Amino acid sequence: QVTFGSIFLGNVPVHEEVHRCAGQIYGYKGCIRDFQVNHKELFIIDEAREGRNVENCNVPICDYHPCHNGGTCTSDEENWYCECPKLYTGKLCQFATCDENPCGNGATCFPKSRQDAVCLCPYGRSGILCSDAINITQPSFSGTDVFGYTSFLAYSTIPNITFYYEFRLKFQLANHQSALQDNLIFFTGQKGQGLNGDDFLELGLRNGRVVYSYNLGSGTATIISKPLDLTLNVHVIHLGRNLQKGWLKVDDQKNKTVTSPGRLVGLNVFSQFYLGGYREYTPELLPKGPRFKNGFQGCIFEVQVRTSLNQGFKSPGTPEGHPNSGRSVGQCKDSPCSLIKCRNGGKCIETGSTVYCDCLTGWKGAFCTETVSVCEPEHDPPHLCQQGSTCVPLPNGYYTCHCPLGTTGTYCEQG
């Protein structure tokens, strides 16, 4: 029992004839950590006038696993705090930037920091919050962004591709350096391995060459072109396969052929047809084979396919030429940054149709118009309040630390 004036915490003195039940007095048995009256915290030990039979609590708060979202609880005899993983904040790591998703039209929300989010725009949308409609006739892909996502278009499964197909397409590189990277142009395939289904069809760029691969279930066949002529503005690819035999022609280079290993002759794929990238966050989720680590950087257009010599070429999709979905795909040669003005030295970053402001130190917000408080994690230099204490901003860039029970000092650094 601890007494605060006329407030009794835990029990009452023996001479007080209250709270009797069956001739006995029942007091609280357990631990009390924080105690407030009218929003004012009373320090259980320091402010008590008298007490009896009170010991230090022997049950560490971390035994109750209070931290959310993968936070790590750390405690000692007097204090505890949650060490939050990246992108989460709050005493219990209970807050994330995208909890209240500001993005519109089905965009992917990604926390740029603990305060700001980036909206990765779906197909046909652009702008800070993906609220602007755009008409795409020549898709522009931005590769893999700084958040680890690729821009892509996904079309419905191409029918009747099992025994024969031909593809024609044109592409324009964003820059010469992008030709030297490991970039996917298109992909369709299974996610199984071995006899469980590892059939796939894949086209990409590696070290300045076009790489065409397919697997019919009994091994991968690959054709690698000669180095691209980087003086050309637009490159043309024509490829195909008939049963086990495949072929590839790039620009004016000589036609190259290959025969797949094993005895299987059919390509069994049921996934969507991905152009420029993939929906998955990491390429390791794709089937084994010559995996491409990044999405395509540049424009891919006039993509056409046929699955019989007796039919004409047509664009993928149902209806024809219409993708099912996409992310961060813009219109070739159009810059969404032309419509965005970042303030206070911020730099406009565009990845396809996705656009955001990269703010200088000390600024935040969609257009870098908000100052970073001295108590926020992004402030440079960071505040010095110890873990578990609360930083409270003061005028003119100063701050004070509100200490938890059992600590004191300017920064709550003393027990």
Coordinates of C-alpha atoms in Angstrom, one line a residue:
Q1 CA 0.0 0.0 0.0
V2 CA 1.3 3.5 -1.0
T3 CA -0.4 6.7 0.1
F4 CA -0.6 9.9 -2.0
G5 CA -2.3 12.4 0.4
S6 CA -5.8 11.0 0.5
I7 CA -5.2 8.7 -2.4
F8 CA -4.4 5.1 -1.5
L9 CA -2.9 2.9 -4.2
G10 CA -3.0 -0.9 -3.9
N11 CA -4.7 -1.1 -0.4
V12 CA -5.8 0.9 2.6
P13 CA -4.3 1.0 6.1
V14 CA -5.6 -1.6 8.5
H15 CA -7.5 0.9 10.7
E16 CA -9.7 2.0 7.7
E17 CA -12.8 -0.1 7.8
V18 CA -13.5 -0.2 4.1
H19 CA -13.5 -2.7 1.2
R20 CA -14.4 -5.5 3.7
C21 CA -15.6 -8.8 2.3
A22 CA -16.3 -11.8 4.5
G23 CA -14.3 -10.2 7.3
Q24 CA -11.2 -9.7 5.3
I25 CA -9.6 -6.8 3.4
Y26 CA -8.7 -7.5 -0.2
G27 CA -6.0 -5.3 -1.7
Y28 CA -4.5 -5.3 -5.1
K29 CA -1.8 -7.9 -5.8
G30 CA 0.3 -7.3 -8.8
C31 CA 2.3 -4.6 -10.6
I32 CA 1.4 -1.0 -11.2
R33 CA 3.7 0.8 -13.6
D34 CA 2.1 4.1 -14.7
F35 CA -0.3 6.1 -12.5
Q36 CA -2.1 9.3 -13.7
V37 CA -4.7 11.6 -12.1
N38 CA -6.4 14.1 -14.4
H39 CA -3.8 13.5 -17.0
K40 CA -1.0 14.3 -14.5
E41 CA 1.5 11.5 -13.9
L42 CA 2.2 10.7 -10.2
F43 CA 5.6 9.0 -9.6
I44 CA 4.6 6.0 -7.6
I45 CA 7.6 5.9 -5.3
D46 CA 9.1 9.4 -5.3
E47 CA 5.8 11.2 -4.5
A48 CA 4.4 8.7 -2.0
R49 CA 4.2 10.0 1.6
E50 CA 4.3 6.6 3.2
G51 CA 3.9 2.9 2.3
R52 CA 4.2 -0.7 3.4
N53 CA 5.0 -4.1 1.8
V54 CA 5.9 -2.7 -1.6
E55 CA 8.6 -4.3 -3.7
N56 CA 10.0 -3.7 -7.1
C57 CA 7.9 -5.5 -9.8
N58 CA 9.6 -8.7 -10.9
V59 CA 7.6 -9.2 -14.1
P60 CA 9.4 -7.5 -17.0
I61 CA 7.0 -5.8 -19.3
C62 CA 8.7 -7.4 -22.3
D63 CA 7.3 -10.8 -21.1
Y64 CA 3.9 -9.4 -22.3
H65 CA 5.3 -8.8 -25.8
P66 CA 3.8 -5.3 -26.1
C67 CA 5.6 -4.2 -29.4
H68 CA 3.6 -4.5 -32.6
N69 CA 4.8 -5.0 -36.2
G70 CA 8.0 -6.9 -35.4
G71 CA 9.2 -4.3 -32.9
T72 CA 11.9 -5.6 -30.4
C73 CA 11.1 -5.0 -26.7
T74 CA 14.1 -4.0 -24.4
S75 CA 13.7 -3.6 -20.7
D76 CA 15.8 -3.2 -17.5
E77 CA 14.6 -3.1 -13.9
E78 CA 13.1 0.4 -14.2
N79 CA 12.3 1.0 -17.9
W80 CA 11.3 -0.5 -21.2
Y81 CA 10.9 0.6 -24.8
C82 CA 10.1 -0.8 -28.3
E83 CA 12.8 -0.6 -30.9
C84 CA 10.7 -0.3 -34.1
P85 CA 11.6 -1.8 -37.5
K86 CA 12.0 0.5 -40.4
L87 CA 8.8 2.4 -41.5
Y88 CA 7.0 2.0 -38.1
T89 CA 6.8 4.4 -35.2
G90 CA 4.9 5.0 -31.9
K91 CA 5.6 3.7 -28.4
L92 CA 4.4 0.3 -29.4
C93 CA 5.5 0.5 -33.1
Q94 CA 1.8 0.7 -33.9
F95 CA 1.9 3.4 -36.6
A96 CA 2.9 3.1 -40.3
T97 CA 2.8 5.8 -42.9
C98 CA 0.4 3.9 -45.1
D99 CA -2.1 3.0 -42.4
E100 CA -4.3 5.8 -43.7
N101 CA -3.6 5.2 -47.4
P102 CA -3.6 8.6 -49.2
C103 CA -3.2 7.0 -52.6
G104 CA -6.1 6.8 -55.0
N105 CA -7.3 4.5 -57.8
G106 CA -5.8 1.3 -56.5
A107 CA -2.2 2.6 -56.3
T108 CA 0.4 0.8 -54.2
C109 CA 1.3 2.9 -51.1
F110 CA 4.9 2.7 -50.0
P111 CA 6.3 4.6 -47.0
K112 CA 9.1 7.0 -48.1
S113 CA 9.7 7.8 -44.5
R114 CA 7.8 7.6 -41.2
Q115 CA 5.9 10.8 -42.3
D116 CA 5.7 10.6 -46.1
A117 CA 4.4 8.0 -48.5
V118 CA 5.0 7.5 -52.2
C119 CA 2.1 6.3 -54.4
L120 CA 3.2 3.8 -57.1
C121 CA 0.6 4.4 -59.8
P122 CA -1.5 1.7 -61.5
Y123 CA -1.8 1.6 -65.3
G124 CA -3.5 4.7 -66.7
R125 CA -2.8 6.9 -63.7
S126 CA -0.2 9.4 -62.8
G127 CA 0.5 12.2 -60.3
I128 CA 1.5 12.5 -56.6
L129 CA -1.6 10.7 -55.5
C130 CA -2.2 8.9 -58.8
S131 CA -5.3 11.0 -59.4
D132 CA -4.4 12.1 -63.0
A133 CA -5.6 9.9 -65.9
I134 CA -3.1 9.4 -68.7
N135 CA -3.4 7.9 -72.2
I136 CA -0.7 5.3 -72.9
T137 CA 0.0 4.3 -76.5
Q138 CA 3.8 3.6 -76.2
P139 CA 4.5 2.4 -72.7
S140 CA 7.5 3.7 -70.9
F141 CA 9.1 1.5 -68.2
S142 CA 11.3 2.7 -65.4
G143 CA 13.1 -0.5 -64.3
T144 CA 13.3 -1.3 -60.6
D145 CA 12.7 1.7 -58.4
V146 CA 14.4 2.6 -55.2
F147 CA 11.7 0.7 -53.2
G148 CA 12.4 -2.6 -55.0
Y149 CA 9.3 -2.6 -57.2
T150 CA 9.5 -3.0 -61.0
S151 CA 7.2 -1.2 -63.4
F152 CA 5.2 -3.6 -65.5
L153 CA 2.1 -4.4 -67.6
A154 CA 0.3 -7.7 -67.2
Y155 CA -1.9 -9.1 -70.0
S156 CA -4.2 -12.1 -70.0
T157 CA -2.7 -15.5 -70.7
I158 CA -1.8 -15.9 -74.4
P159 CA -3.9 -18.8 -75.7
N160 CA -2.7 -21.7 -77.9
I161 CA 1.0 -20.9 -77.3
T162 CA 1.9 -24.6 -76.5
F163 CA 3.4 -25.7 -79.8
Y164 CA 4.0 -22.6 -81.9
Y165 CA 4.4 -18.9 -81.4
E166 CA 6.0 -15.8 -83.0
F167 CA 6.6 -12.4 -81.3
R168 CA 7.4 -9.1 -82.9
L169 CA 8.2 -5.9 -80.9
K170 CA 10.2 -2.7 -80.9
F171 CA 12.0 -1.1 -78.0
Q172 CA 13.9 2.1 -77.2
L173 CA 16.5 2.2 -74.4
A174 CA 16.2 4.9 -71.7
N175 CA 20.0 5.3 -72.1
H176 CA 23.0 3.3 -73.2
Q177 CA 23.8 2.3 -69.7
S178 CA 20.5 0.5 -69.3
A179 CA 21.5 -1.9 -72.1
L180 CA 24.4 -3.1 -70.0
Q181 CA 22.2 -4.0 -67.1
D182 CA 20.2 -7.2 -66.3
N183 CA 16.7 -6.2 -67.6
L184 CA 13.6 -8.2 -68.3
I185 CA 11.6 -7.4 -71.5
F186 CA 8.8 -9.9 -71.2
F187 CA 7.9 -13.1 -69.3
T188 CA 5.3 -15.8 -68.9
G189 CA 5.7 -19.0 -67.0
Q190 CA 5.1 -21.3 -64.1
K191 CA 6.5 -21.1 -60.5
G192 CA 7.0 -24.8 -59.9
Q193 CA 10.2 -26.7 -60.3
G194 CA 11.1 -29.9 -62.2
L195 CA 8.1 -32.1 -63.0
N196 CA 5.8 -29.8 -61.0
G197 CA 6.0 -27.3 -63.8
D198 CA 8.9 -25.1 -64.6
D199 CA 7.9 -24.2 -68.2
F200 CA 8.5 -20.5 -69.0
L201 CA 9.2 -18.1 -71.9
E202 CA 11.5 -15.1 -71.2
L203 CA 13.1 -12.3 -73.1
G204 CA 15.6 -9.7 -71.7
L205 CA 18.8 -7.8 -71.9
R206 CA 22.1 -8.7 -70.4
N207 CA 25.5 -7.1 -71.0
G208 CA 24.2 -5.2 -74.1
R209 CA 22.8 -8.4 -75.7
V210 CA 19.3 -9.7 -76.2
V211 CA 18.7 -13.0 -74.3
Y212 CA 15.8 -15.3 -75.3
S213 CA 15.1 -18.4 -73.2
Y214 CA 12.3 -21.0 -73.0
N215 CA 11.8 -24.2 -71.0
L216 CA 9.4 -26.9 -72.2
G217 CA 9.8 -28.9 -68.9
S218 CA 13.0 -30.8 -69.8
G219 CA 15.6 -28.1 -69.7
T220 CA 16.2 -24.5 -70.8
A221 CA 17.1 -23.4 -74.3
T222 CA 18.8 -20.0 -74.7
I223 CA 19.8 -17.8 -77.6
I224 CA 22.0 -14.8 -77.0
S225 CA 22.3 -12.1 -79.7
K226 CA 25.4 -10.2 -80.8
P227 CA 25.9 -6.8 -78.9
L228 CA 23.3 -4.2 -79.8
D229 CA 24.3 -1.4 -82.1
L230 CA 23.7 1.5 -79.6
T231 CA 23.8 4.1 -82.4
L232 CA 20.3 2.8 -83.4
N233 CA 17.4 4.7 -81.7
V234 CA 14.9 1.9 -82.0
H235 CA 15.6 -1.8 -81.9
V236 CA 13.5 -4.5 -83.5
I237 CA 13.1 -8.1 -82.2
H238 CA 11.5 -11.0 -84.1
L239 CA 11.5 -14.4 -82.3
G240 CA 9.6 -17.7 -82.4
R241 CA 9.4 -21.4 -81.6
N242 CA 8.0 -24.5 -83.4
L243 CA 8.0 -27.5 -81.0
Q244 CA 11.6 -27.8 -79.7
K245 CA 13.2 -25.4 -82.2
G246 CA 13.5 -21.7 -81.4
W247 CA 14.9 -18.8 -83.3
L248 CA 15.8 -15.1 -82.7
K249 CA 16.5 -12.2 -85.0
V250 CA 17.6 -8.7 -83.6
D251 CA 17.8 -5.6 -85.8
D252 CA 19.9 -6.5 -88.9
Q253 CA 21.8 -9.3 -87.2
K254 CA 21.8 -12.8 -88.6
N255 CA 19.0 -15.1 -87.5
K256 CA 20.1 -17.5 -84.7
T257 CA 18.5 -20.9 -83.7
V258 CA 18.5 -23.3 -80.8
T259 CA 16.9 -26.7 -80.0
S260 CA 15.6 -27.3 -76.4
P261 CA 17.0 -30.3 -74.5
G262 CA 15.0 -33.4 -73.7
R263 CA 12.0 -34.8 -75.5
L264 CA 9.2 -32.6 -74.5
V265 CA 7.7 -30.4 -77.2
G266 CA 5.0 -28.3 -75.5
L267 CA 5.2 -25.0 -73.6
N268 CA 2.6 -25.3 -70.8
V269 CA 2.2 -21.8 -69.2
F270 CA -0.9 -20.4 -67.6
S271 CA 0.3 -17.2 -66.0
Q272 CA -0.4 -13.7 -67.3
F273 CA 2.0 -12.2 -69.9
Y274 CA 4.2 -9.7 -68.2
L275 CA 5.8 -6.9 -70.1
G276 CA 8.7 -4.7 -68.8
G277 CA 8.8 -6.2 -65.3
Y278 CA 6.8 -8.4 -62.9
R279 CA 4.3 -8.1 -60.1
E280 CA 6.4 -9.9 -57.6
Y281 CA 8.6 -7.9 -55.3
T282 CA 11.8 -9.9 -56.0
P283 CA 12.9 -11.8 -59.1
E284 CA 13.8 -14.9 -57.0
L285 CA 10.0 -15.7 -57.0
L286 CA 10.2 -16.3 -60.7
P287 CA 11.1 -19.8 -62.1
K288 CA 14.7 -20.9 -62.3
G289 CA 16.5 -20.0 -65.4
P290 CA 18.4 -16.9 -66.6
R291 CA 16.6 -14.6 -64.1
F292 CA 16.7 -10.9 -64.8
K293 CA 17.3 -8.8 -61.7
N294 CA 15.7 -5.6 -63.0
G295 CA 12.8 -4.4 -65.0
F296 CA 13.2 -2.8 -68.4
Q297 CA 14.3 0.8 -68.7
G298 CA 12.9 2.6 -71.7
C299 CA 9.9 2.2 -74.1
I300 CA 8.5 -1.1 -75.5
F301 CA 5.9 -0.8 -78.2
E302 CA 4.2 -2.5 -81.2
V303 CA 4.2 -5.8 -79.3
Q304 CA 2.4 -8.5 -81.4
V305 CA 2.1 -12.2 -81.3
R306 CA 0.6 -15.1 -83.3
T307 CA 0.3 -18.8 -82.5
S308 CA -0.2 -20.2 -86.0
L309 CA 1.4 -19.5 -89.4
N310 CA -2.2 -19.3 -90.8
Q311 CA -3.2 -16.3 -88.6
G312 CA -2.2 -12.7 -88.5
F313 CA -0.2 -10.9 -85.7
K314 CA -2.2 -9.2 -83.0
S315 CA -1.5 -7.4 -79.7
P316 CA -1.8 -9.4 -76.4
G317 CA -4.6 -8.8 -74.0
T318 CA -8.4 -9.2 -73.7
P319 CA -9.7 -7.1 -75.4
E320 CA -6.8 -6.9 -77.7
G321 CA -4.1 -4.4 -76.6
H322 CA -5.6 -3.9 -73.2
P323 CA -3.6 -5.0 -70.1
N324 CA -5.3 -6.4 -67.0
S325 CA -3.1 -4.4 -64.7
G326 CA 0.2 -2.4 -64.4
R327 CA 2.3 -0.3 -62.2
S328 CA 4.5 2.8 -62.7
V329 CA 4.1 2.8 -66.5
G330 CA 4.1 6.1 -68.3
Q331 CA 3.8 7.4 -71.8
C332 CA 7.0 7.3 -73.8
K333 CA 8.7 10.7 -74.0
D334 CA 6.3 12.3 -71.6
S335 CA 7.6 13.5 -68.2
P336 CA 5.2 13.6 -65.2
C337 CA 7.8 15.9 -63.5
S338 CA 6.8 18.6 -66.0
L339 CA 3.6 19.0 -64.0
I340 CA 5.2 18.9 -60.5
K341 CA 7.1 21.6 -58.8
C342 CA 9.0 20.6 -55.7
R343 CA 9.7 23.4 -53.2
N344 CA 12.7 24.3 -51.0
G345 CA 15.3 22.5 -53.1
G346 CA 13.4 19.3 -53.5
K347 CA 14.1 17.2 -56.6
C348 CA 11.3 15.6 -58.7
I349 CA 11.8 11.9 -59.2
E350 CA 9.9 10.0 -61.8
T351 CA 9.6 6.3 -62.4
G352 CA 7.2 5.7 -65.3
S353 CA 3.9 7.3 -64.2
T354 CA 5.0 7.4 -60.5
V355 CA 6.3 10.8 -59.4
Y356 CA 7.4 12.2 -56.0
C357 CA 9.6 14.9 -54.5
D358 CA 12.9 13.9 -52.9
C359 CA 13.3 16.5 -50.2
L360 CA 16.4 18.1 -48.8
T361 CA 17.3 17.6 -45.2
G362 CA 14.9 19.5 -42.9
W363 CA 11.9 19.3 -45.3
K364 CA 9.1 16.8 -45.8
G365 CA 5.7 16.5 -47.4
A366 CA 4.4 15.8 -50.9
F367 CA 6.0 19.0 -52.3
C368 CA 8.7 19.5 -49.6
T369 CA 6.8 22.4 -48.0
E370 CA 6.7 21.1 -44.4
T371 CA 9.6 21.5 -42.0
V372 CA 10.9 18.5 -40.1
S373 CA 10.4 18.9 -36.3
V374 CA 13.4 18.7 -34.1
C375 CA 11.7 15.7 -32.4
E376 CA 11.1 13.7 -35.6
P377 CA 13.3 10.7 -36.6
E378 CA 14.3 12.4 -39.8
H379 CA 15.7 15.5 -38.1
D380 CA 19.5 16.0 -38.6
P381 CA 21.0 16.0 -36.0
P382 CA 18.6 13.7 -34.1
H383 CA 17.3 14.6 -30.7
L384 CA 19.1 13.1 -27.6
C385 CA 16.2 11.9 -25.6
Q386 CA 16.9 8.4 -24.4
Q387 CA 14.8 5.4 -25.5
G388 CA 11.5 5.3 -23.7
S389 CA 11.3 9.1 -23.1
T390 CA 9.2 11.6 -25.0
C391 CA 10.7 14.4 -27.0
V392 CA 8.6 17.6 -26.9
P393 CA 9.5 20.4 -29.3
L394 CA 9.9 24.0 -28.0
P395 CA 10.0 27.3 -29.9
N396 CA 13.1 28.3 -31.9
G397 CA 14.3 24.7 -32.6
Y398 CA 14.7 23.7 -28.9
Y399 CA 13.2 20.7 -27.2
T400 CA 12.8 19.0 -23.8
C401 CA 12.6 15.4 -22.8
H402 CA 9.7 14.0 -20.7
C403 CA 11.2 11.1 -18.7
P404 CA 9.4 7.9 -17.9
L405 CA 9.1 6.6 -14.4
G406 CA 12.5 5.8 -12.8
T407 CA 14.7 8.2 -15.0
T408 CA 15.8 11.8 -14.7
G409 CA 18.3 14.2 -16.3
T410 CA 18.2 16.5 -19.2
Y411 CA 17.9 13.6 -21.7
C412 CA 16.5 11.0 -19.2
E413 CA 19.8 9.4 -19.1
Q414 CA 20.1 9.0 -15.3
G415 CA 18.4 6.2 -13.3

